[in-house]
Short mmCIF file of C-alpha atoms in Angstrom, two decimals:
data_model
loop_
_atom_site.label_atom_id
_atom_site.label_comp_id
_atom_site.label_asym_id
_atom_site.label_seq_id
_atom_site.Cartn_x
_atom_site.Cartn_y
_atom_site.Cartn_z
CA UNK D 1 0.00 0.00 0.00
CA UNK D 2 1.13 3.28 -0.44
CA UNK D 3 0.55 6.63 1.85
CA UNK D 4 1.38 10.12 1.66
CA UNK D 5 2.07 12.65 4.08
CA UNK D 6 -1.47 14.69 5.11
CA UNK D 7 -1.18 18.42 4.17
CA UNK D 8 -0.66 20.78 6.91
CA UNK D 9 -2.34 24.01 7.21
CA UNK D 10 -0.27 26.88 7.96
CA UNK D 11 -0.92 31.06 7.99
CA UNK D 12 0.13 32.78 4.99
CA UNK D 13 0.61 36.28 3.63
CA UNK D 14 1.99 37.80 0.41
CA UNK D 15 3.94 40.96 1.45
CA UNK D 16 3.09 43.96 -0.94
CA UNK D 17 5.86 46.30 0.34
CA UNK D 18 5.56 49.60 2.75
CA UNK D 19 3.28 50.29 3.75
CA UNK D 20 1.69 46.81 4.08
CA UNK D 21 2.45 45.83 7.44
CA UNK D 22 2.66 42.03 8.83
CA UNK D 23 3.11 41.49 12.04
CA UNK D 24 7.33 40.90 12.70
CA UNK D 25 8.31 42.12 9.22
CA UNK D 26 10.70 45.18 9.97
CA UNK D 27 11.72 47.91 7.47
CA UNK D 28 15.66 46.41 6.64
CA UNK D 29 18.73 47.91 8.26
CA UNK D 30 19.78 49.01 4.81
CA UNK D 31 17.53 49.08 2.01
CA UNK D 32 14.25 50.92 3.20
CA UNK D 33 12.20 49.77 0.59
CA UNK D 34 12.51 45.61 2.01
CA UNK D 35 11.63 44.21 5.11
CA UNK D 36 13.49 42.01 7.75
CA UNK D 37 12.21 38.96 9.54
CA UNK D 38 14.07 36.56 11.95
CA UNK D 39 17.44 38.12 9.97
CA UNK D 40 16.15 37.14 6.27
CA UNK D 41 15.02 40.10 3.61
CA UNK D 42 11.62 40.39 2.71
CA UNK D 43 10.72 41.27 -0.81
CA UNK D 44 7.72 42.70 -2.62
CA UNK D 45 5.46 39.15 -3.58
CA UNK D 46 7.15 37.01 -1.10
CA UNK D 47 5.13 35.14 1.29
CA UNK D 48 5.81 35.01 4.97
CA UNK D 49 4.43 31.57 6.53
CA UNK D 50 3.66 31.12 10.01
CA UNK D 51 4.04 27.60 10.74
CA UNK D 52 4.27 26.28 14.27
CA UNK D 53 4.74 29.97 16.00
CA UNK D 54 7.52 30.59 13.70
CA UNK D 55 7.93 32.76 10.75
CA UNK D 56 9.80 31.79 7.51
CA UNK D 57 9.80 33.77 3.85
CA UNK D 58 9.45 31.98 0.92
CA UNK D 59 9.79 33.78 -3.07
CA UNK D 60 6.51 33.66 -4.85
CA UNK D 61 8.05 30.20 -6.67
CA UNK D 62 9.13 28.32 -3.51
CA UNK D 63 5.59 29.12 -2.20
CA UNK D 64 3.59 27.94 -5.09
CA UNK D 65 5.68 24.82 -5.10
CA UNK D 66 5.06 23.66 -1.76
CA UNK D 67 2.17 24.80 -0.94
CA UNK D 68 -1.63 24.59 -2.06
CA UNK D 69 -4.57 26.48 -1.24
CA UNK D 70 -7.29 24.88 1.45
CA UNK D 71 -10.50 24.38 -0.14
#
C-alpha cells in the first residue's frame, strides 16, 4: 500500500511592500524599501508563513511549489 504525508495548514501572507504591514516584518537595516524577519530580507510578492509559532519567507516560486490552497 502506499501513503502520503497529510497536508498541513499553515498562515500565509503575500507581502506587498511599505506600507503593508505584517506582524514581525521590519523595514531592513539598509535598504528601506525591504523588510526584515528573523534576519532574512523580505521582498515585494514574497510570502511570509507562520508555521508552528515561527515565521519563515518563501519567493513567490518556492511558495507555489510547496504549498496549495485549502479548499
Amino acid at each position: 500500500m502506499k501513503f502520503q504525508y497529510k497536508p498541513k495548514k499553515v498562515t500565509a501572507v503575500q507581502w506587498k511592500g511599505w506600507p503593508h504591514k505584517i506582524k514581525g516584518v521590519l523595514v531592513h537595516i539598509t535598504y528601506s524599501q525591504l523588510g526584515m524577519i528573523n534576519g532574512e530580507e523580505v521582498y515585494v510578492d514574497n510570502w511570509v508563513v507562520t508555521e508552528d509559532g515561527q515565521q519563515r519567507v518563501y519567493s513567490d516560486w518556492q511558495f507555489r511549489q510547496i504549498f496549495e490552497k485549502v479548499k
